[in-house]
Amino acid sequence: MASSTSVVLAALFANGAIAMLKFGGYLLTGSPAMLSETYHSISDTGNQIFLLVGIKYGAQEATRSHPFGHGKAQFFYSLLVSIMLFGIAGWESAKHGYDALTHGGVHRASGDVTLFGTQFDPILVNYAVLIGAILFESYALWKAYQGISRQMDEHGWTSLREAFRKTSDVTTLTALTEDSIALAGAGIALLGIYLRRVTGNPMYDAGAALIIGIMLMGFAVALAWENKRLILGESLPKADEDELRAIVTDWDGVTELVDLRTVYFGAEELLLTADVAFDADLDTDEIDERITALERALMEHDDQVQKVYIEPET
């Protein structure tokens, strides 16, 4: 949990500072790509706040009305993030870029501007802001990558693609996704503004805005899909679940594993239930002892397993 919080705080700091800088650059130059990036960073800043709320809310203790805690709050707030990423950042960026392409992008500053008594080319503002954004986003991405790398090492995942499909820590996953597309978006905007300046063709700037918007919407849909699987109640991946099945099947006194099920009820929090047939020669106290030891072994094998319910079958 602390790791996820530090990842989100790093992204919040970076995006908040970048949003203000990008908006200042847009006011000076009127660049469509810079406005798209402003939408992007404002959305990302709001998203980090949602993620922090999810972490805080999800950490609440279990109650009578929520006997398994509030862990799924992180899945819900991450879903809201994907909607904001699509609706605010993606749609608005794509719409603005499309309008600029079809009706012609308008740059407010055609010559030098004066700021604090100094004249300079306004395009330099965009260059400076976007290069600064790339540096900030690189830091935030590095923090998010550290978080997902820890999970990859812990679970033996071999690629980011596998981690994306299997992780239940949607907070870190969301931050990693946001930071990746933010870094890519800043690079695309920088290229579009540079090509416009070199060629004199504003379509490069407008096209960059459209590409950024489409990219954001695509990643938002993928992120929403990943949250959907956890909100609906996904089980542990089959290979990992089979390891837990083997522990139960091979346990002393167990004659048959009738059924075993797992489901995530929070980030890296698993509920495991099993119907288990024990040796008919065991009395009730012996069965209770074996169940207690078995529950402990399952939780020690995978620290995601937080609750275990074993039902003895006759």
CSV table of N, CA, C and O in Angstrom, one decimal, residues 12-88:
chain,number,residue,atom,x,y,z
A,12,LEU,N,1.2,12.8,-9.0
A,12,LEU,CA,0.4,13.9,-8.7
A,12,LEU,C,1.3,15.2,-8.7
A,12,LEU,O,0.9,16.2,-9.3
A,13,PHE,N,2.4,15.1,-8.1
A,13,PHE,CA,3.3,16.3,-8.1
A,13,PHE,C,3.8,16.6,-9.5
A,13,PHE,O,3.7,17.8,-9.9
A,14,ALA,N,4.1,15.6,-10.3
A,14,ALA,CA,4.6,15.9,-11.7
A,14,ALA,C,3.5,16.5,-12.5
A,14,ALA,O,3.7,17.5,-13.2
A,15,ASN,N,2.3,15.9,-12.5
A,15,ASN,CA,1.2,16.3,-13.4
A,15,ASN,C,0.7,17.7,-13.0
A,15,ASN,O,0.3,18.4,-13.9
A,16,GLY,N,0.6,18.0,-11.7
A,16,GLY,CA,0.1,19.3,-11.3
A,16,GLY,C,1.0,20.4,-11.8
A,16,GLY,O,0.5,21.4,-12.3
A,17,ALA,N,2.3,20.2,-11.6
A,17,ALA,CA,3.3,21.2,-12.1
A,17,ALA,C,3.3,21.3,-13.6
A,17,ALA,O,3.3,22.5,-14.2
A,18,ILE,N,3.2,20.2,-14.3
A,18,ILE,CA,3.2,20.2,-15.8
A,18,ILE,C,1.9,20.9,-16.3
A,18,ILE,O,2.0,21.6,-17.3
A,19,ALA,N,0.8,20.6,-15.7
A,19,ALA,CA,-0.5,21.2,-16.2
A,19,ALA,C,-0.4,22.7,-16.3
A,19,ALA,O,-0.8,23.4,-17.2
A,20,MET,N,0.1,23.3,-15.2
A,20,MET,CA,0.2,24.8,-15.2
A,20,MET,C,1.2,25.3,-16.2
A,20,MET,O,0.9,26.3,-16.9
A,21,LEU,N,2.3,24.6,-16.4
A,21,LEU,CA,3.3,25.0,-17.4
A,21,LEU,C,2.7,24.9,-18.8
A,21,LEU,O,2.9,25.8,-19.7
A,22,LYS,N,2.0,23.8,-19.1
A,22,LYS,CA,1.5,23.6,-20.4
A,22,LYS,C,0.4,24.7,-20.8
A,22,LYS,O,0.3,25.1,-21.9
A,23,PHE,N,-0.4,25.0,-19.8
A,23,PHE,CA,-1.5,26.0,-20.0
A,23,PHE,C,-0.9,27.3,-20.3
A,23,PHE,O,-1.4,28.1,-21.2
A,24,GLY,N,0.2,27.7,-19.6
A,24,GLY,CA,0.9,28.9,-19.9
A,24,GLY,C,1.4,28.9,-21.3
A,24,GLY,O,1.4,29.9,-22.0
A,25,GLY,N,2.0,27.8,-21.7
A,25,GLY,CA,2.5,27.7,-23.1
A,25,GLY,C,1.4,27.8,-24.1
A,25,GLY,O,1.6,28.5,-25.1
A,26,TYR,N,0.3,27.2,-23.8
A,26,TYR,CA,-0.9,27.4,-24.8
A,26,TYR,C,-1.3,28.8,-24.9
A,26,TYR,O,-1.6,29.3,-26.0
A,27,LEU,N,-1.4,29.5,-23.7
A,27,LEU,CA,-1.9,30.9,-23.8
A,27,LEU,C,-1.0,31.8,-24.6
A,27,LEU,O,-1.4,32.7,-25.3
A,28,LEU,N,0.3,31.5,-24.6
A,28,LEU,CA,1.3,32.3,-25.3
A,28,LEU,C,1.3,32.0,-26.8
A,28,LEU,O,1.6,32.8,-27.6
A,29,THR,N,1.1,30.7,-27.2
A,29,THR,CA,1.3,30.3,-28.6
A,29,THR,C,0.0,29.8,-29.3
A,29,THR,O,-0.1,29.8,-30.5
A,30,GLY,N,-1.0,29.4,-28.5
A,30,GLY,CA,-2.3,28.9,-29.1
A,30,GLY,C,-2.1,27.6,-29.8
A,30,GLY,O,-2.9,27.2,-30.7
A,31,SER,N,-1.1,26.8,-29.5
A,31,SER,CA,-0.8,25.5,-30.1
A,31,SER,C,-1.8,24.5,-29.8
A,31,SER,O,-2.1,24.2,-28.6
A,32,PRO,N,-2.5,23.9,-30.8
A,32,PRO,CA,-3.4,22.8,-30.5
A,32,PRO,C,-2.8,21.6,-29.8
A,32,PRO,O,-3.5,21.1,-28.9
A,33,ALA,N,-1.6,21.2,-30.1
A,33,ALA,CA,-0.9,20.1,-29.4
A,33,ALA,C,-0.7,20.5,-28.0
A,33,ALA,O,-0.9,19.7,-27.1
A,34,MET,N,-0.4,21.8,-27.7
A,34,MET,CA,-0.1,22.2,-26.3
A,34,MET,C,-1.4,22.2,-25.5
A,34,MET,O,-1.5,21.8,-24.4
A,35,LEU,N,-2.6,22.6,-26.2
A,35,LEU,CA,-3.8,22.5,-25.5
A,35,LEU,C,-4.2,21.1,-25.2
A,35,LEU,O,-4.7,20.8,-24.1
A,36,SER,N,-4.0,20.2,-26.1
A,36,SER,CA,-4.2,18.7,-25.9
A,36,SER,C,-3.4,18.2,-24.7
A,36,SER,O,-4.0,17.5,-23.8
A,37,GLU,N,-2.2,18.6,-24.6
A,37,GLU,CA,-1.4,18.2,-23.5
A,37,GLU,C,-1.8,18.9,-22.2
A,37,GLU,O,-1.7,18.3,-21.1
A,38,THR,N,-2.4,20.1,-22.3
A,38,THR,CA,-3.0,20.7,-21.1
A,38,THR,C,-4.1,19.9,-20.6
A,38,THR,O,-4.2,19.6,-19.4
A,39,TYR,N,-5.1,19.5,-21.5
A,39,TYR,CA,-6.2,18.6,-21.1
A,39,TYR,C,-5.7,17.4,-20.5
A,39,TYR,O,-6.2,16.9,-19.4
A,40,HIS,N,-4.6,16.8,-21.1
A,40,HIS,CA,-4.1,15.6,-20.6
A,40,HIS,C,-3.5,15.7,-19.2
A,40,HIS,O,-3.9,14.9,-18.3
A,41,SER,N,-2.8,16.7,-18.9
A,41,SER,CA,-2.2,16.9,-17.6
A,41,SER,C,-3.2,17.2,-16.5
A,41,SER,O,-3.1,16.8,-15.4
A,42,ILE,N,-4.2,18.0,-16.9
A,42,ILE,CA,-5.3,18.3,-16.0
A,42,ILE,C,-6.0,17.1,-15.6
A,42,ILE,O,-6.3,16.8,-14.4
A,43,SER,N,-6.3,16.3,-16.6
A,43,SER,CA,-7.0,15.0,-16.3
A,43,SER,C,-6.1,14.1,-15.5
A,43,SER,O,-6.6,13.5,-14.5
A,44,ASP,N,-4.9,14.0,-15.8
A,44,ASP,CA,-4.0,13.1,-15.0
A,44,ASP,C,-3.9,13.6,-13.5
A,44,ASP,O,-3.8,12.8,-12.6
A,45,THR,N,-3.9,14.9,-13.3
A,45,THR,CA,-3.8,15.5,-11.9
A,45,THR,C,-5.1,15.0,-11.2
A,45,THR,O,-5.0,14.6,-10.0
A,46,GLY,N,-6.2,15.2,-11.8
A,46,GLY,CA,-7.5,14.8,-11.1
A,46,GLY,C,-7.5,13.3,-10.9
A,46,GLY,O,-8.0,12.8,-9.9
A,47,ASN,N,-6.9,12.6,-11.8
A,47,ASN,CA,-6.9,11.1,-11.7
A,47,ASN,C,-6.1,10.7,-10.5
A,47,ASN,O,-6.5,9.7,-9.8
A,48,GLN,N,-5.0,11.3,-10.2
A,48,GLN,CA,-4.1,11.0,-9.1
A,48,GLN,C,-4.9,11.2,-7.8
A,48,GLN,O,-4.8,10.4,-6.8
A,49,ILE,N,-5.7,12.2,-7.8
A,49,ILE,CA,-6.5,12.5,-6.6
A,49,ILE,C,-7.5,11.4,-6.4
A,49,ILE,O,-7.7,10.9,-5.3
A,50,PHE,N,-8.2,10.9,-7.5
A,50,PHE,CA,-9.1,9.8,-7.4
A,50,PHE,C,-8.4,8.6,-6.8
A,50,PHE,O,-8.9,7.8,-6.0
A,51,LEU,N,-7.2,8.3,-7.3
A,51,LEU,CA,-6.4,7.1,-6.9
A,51,LEU,C,-6.1,7.2,-5.4
A,51,LEU,O,-6.1,6.2,-4.7
A,52,LEU,N,-5.7,8.4,-4.9
A,52,LEU,CA,-5.4,8.5,-3.5
A,52,LEU,C,-6.7,8.3,-2.7
A,52,LEU,O,-6.6,7.7,-1.6
A,53,VAL,N,-7.8,8.8,-3.2
A,53,VAL,CA,-9.1,8.5,-2.5
A,53,VAL,C,-9.3,7.0,-2.4
A,53,VAL,O,-9.8,6.5,-1.4
A,54,GLY,N,-9.1,6.4,-3.5
A,54,GLY,CA,-9.3,4.9,-3.6
A,54,GLY,C,-8.4,4.2,-2.6
A,54,GLY,O,-8.8,3.2,-1.9
A,55,ILE,N,-7.1,4.6,-2.5
A,55,ILE,CA,-6.2,4.0,-1.6
A,55,ILE,C,-6.7,4.2,-0.1
A,55,ILE,O,-6.7,3.3,0.7
A,56,LYS,N,-7.0,5.4,0.2
A,56,LYS,CA,-7.5,5.8,1.5
A,56,LYS,C,-8.8,5.0,1.9
A,56,LYS,O,-8.9,4.4,3.0
A,57,TYR,N,-9.7,5.0,1.0
A,57,TYR,CA,-11.0,4.4,1.3
A,57,TYR,C,-10.9,2.9,1.3
A,57,TYR,O,-11.5,2.2,2.2
A,58,GLY,N,-10.0,2.3,0.5
A,58,GLY,CA,-9.8,0.9,0.4
A,58,GLY,C,-9.1,0.4,1.7
A,58,GLY,O,-9.2,-0.8,2.0
A,59,ALA,N,-8.4,1.2,2.4
A,59,ALA,CA,-7.7,0.8,3.6
A,59,ALA,C,-8.5,0.7,4.8
A,59,ALA,O,-8.0,0.3,5.9
A,60,GLN,N,-9.8,1.1,4.7
A,60,GLN,CA,-10.7,1.1,5.9
A,60,GLN,C,-10.9,-0.4,6.4
A,60,GLN,O,-10.9,-1.3,5.6
A,61,GLU,N,-11.1,-0.5,7.7
A,61,GLU,CA,-11.3,-1.8,8.3
A,61,GLU,C,-12.6,-2.4,7.9
A,61,GLU,O,-13.6,-1.6,7.5
A,62,ALA,N,-12.7,-3.7,7.9
A,62,ALA,CA,-14.0,-4.4,7.6
A,62,ALA,C,-15.1,-3.9,8.6
A,62,ALA,O,-14.8,-3.7,9.8
A,63,THR,N,-16.3,-3.9,8.1
A,63,THR,CA,-17.4,-3.6,9.0
A,63,THR,C,-18.5,-4.6,8.8
A,63,THR,O,-18.4,-5.5,8.0
A,64,ARG,N,-19.6,-4.5,9.5
A,64,ARG,CA,-20.7,-5.5,9.4
A,64,ARG,C,-21.2,-5.4,8.0
A,64,ARG,O,-21.6,-6.5,7.4
A,65,SER,N,-21.4,-4.2,7.4
A,65,SER,CA,-22.0,-4.1,6.1
A,65,SER,C,-20.9,-4.4,5.0
A,65,SER,O,-21.3,-4.7,3.9
A,66,HIS,N,-19.7,-4.4,5.3
A,66,HIS,CA,-18.6,-4.7,4.4
A,66,HIS,C,-17.6,-5.7,5.1
A,66,HIS,O,-16.5,-5.3,5.5
A,67,PRO,N,-18.0,-6.9,5.3
A,67,PRO,CA,-17.3,-7.8,6.1
A,67,PRO,C,-15.9,-8.2,5.5
A,67,PRO,O,-15.0,-8.7,6.3
A,68,PHE,N,-15.7,-8.0,4.2
A,68,PHE,CA,-14.4,-8.3,3.7
A,68,PHE,C,-13.6,-7.0,3.4
A,68,PHE,O,-12.6,-7.0,2.6
A,69,GLY,N,-14.0,-5.9,4.0
A,69,GLY,CA,-13.3,-4.7,3.9
A,69,GLY,C,-13.7,-3.9,2.7
A,69,GLY,O,-14.8,-4.2,2.0
A,70,HIS,N,-13.0,-2.8,2.3
A,70,HIS,CA,-13.3,-1.9,1.2
A,70,HIS,C,-12.3,-1.9,0.1
A,70,HIS,O,-12.1,-1.0,-0.6
A,71,GLY,N,-11.6,-3.0,0.0
A,71,GLY,CA,-10.5,-3.1,-0.9
A,71,GLY,C,-10.9,-2.9,-2.4
A,71,GLY,O,-10.1,-2.3,-3.2
A,72,LYS,N,-12.1,-3.2,-2.7
A,72,LYS,CA,-12.5,-3.0,-4.1
A,72,LYS,C,-12.7,-1.6,-4.5
A,72,LYS,O,-13.0,-1.3,-5.7
A,73,ALA,N,-12.7,-0.7,-3.5
A,73,ALA,CA,-12.8,0.7,-3.8
A,73,ALA,C,-11.7,1.2,-4.8
A,73,ALA,O,-11.9,2.0,-5.6
A,74,GLN,N,-10.5,0.6,-4.7
A,74,GLN,CA,-9.4,0.9,-5.6
A,74,GLN,C,-9.8,0.6,-7.0
A,74,GLN,O,-9.5,1.3,-7.9
A,75,PHE,N,-10.5,-0.5,-7.2
A,75,PHE,CA,-10.9,-0.9,-8.6
A,75,PHE,C,-11.9,0.1,-9.1
A,75,PHE,O,-11.9,0.5,-10.3
A,76,PHE,N,-12.9,0.5,-8.2
A,76,PHE,CA,-13.9,1.5,-8.7
A,76,PHE,C,-13.3,2.8,-9.0
A,76,PHE,O,-13.6,3.4,-10.1
A,77,TYR,N,-12.4,3.4,-8.2
A,77,TYR,CA,-11.8,4.7,-8.5
A,77,TYR,C,-10.9,4.6,-9.7
A,77,TYR,O,-10.7,5.6,-10.4
A,78,SER,N,-10.2,3.5,-9.9
A,78,SER,CA,-9.4,3.3,-11.1
A,78,SER,C,-10.3,3.3,-12.3
A,78,SER,O,-9.8,3.8,-13.4
A,79,LEU,N,-11.5,2.7,-12.2
A,79,LEU,CA,-12.4,2.8,-13.3
A,79,LEU,C,-12.8,4.2,-13.6
A,79,LEU,O,-12.9,4.6,-14.8
A,80,LEU,N,-13.1,5.0,-12.6
A,80,LEU,CA,-13.4,6.4,-12.8
A,80,LEU,C,-12.2,7.1,-13.5
A,80,LEU,O,-12.5,8.0,-14.4
A,81,VAL,N,-11.0,6.8,-13.2
A,81,VAL,CA,-9.8,7.4,-13.8
A,81,VAL,C,-9.8,7.1,-15.3
A,81,VAL,O,-9.6,8.0,-16.1
A,82,SER,N,-10.1,5.8,-15.7
A,82,SER,CA,-10.1,5.5,-17.1
A,82,SER,C,-11.2,6.2,-17.8
A,82,SER,O,-11.0,6.6,-19.0
A,83,ILE,N,-12.4,6.5,-17.2
A,83,ILE,CA,-13.4,7.3,-17.8
A,83,ILE,C,-13.0,8.7,-18.0
A,83,ILE,O,-13.2,9.3,-19.1
A,84,MET,N,-12.3,9.3,-17.0
A,84,MET,CA,-11.9,10.7,-17.1
A,84,MET,C,-10.8,10.7,-18.2
A,84,MET,O,-10.7,11.7,-19.0
A,85,LEU,N,-9.9,9.7,-18.2
A,85,LEU,CA,-8.8,9.7,-19.2
A,85,LEU,C,-9.4,9.7,-20.6
A,85,LEU,O,-8.9,10.4,-21.5
A,86,PHE,N,-10.5,9.0,-20.8
A,86,PHE,CA,-11.1,8.9,-22.1
A,86,PHE,C,-11.9,10.2,-22.4
A,86,PHE,O,-11.8,10.8,-23.4
A,87,GLY,N,-12.8,10.5,-21.4
A,87,GLY,CA,-13.7,11.6,-21.7
A,87,GLY,C,-13.1,13.0,-21.7
A,87,GLY,O,-13.5,13.8,-22.6
A,88,ILE,N,-12.3,13.3,-20.8
A,88,ILE,CA,-11.7,14.6,-20.7
A,88,ILE,C,-10.4,14.8,-21.5
A,88,ILE,O,-10.4,15.6,-22.5
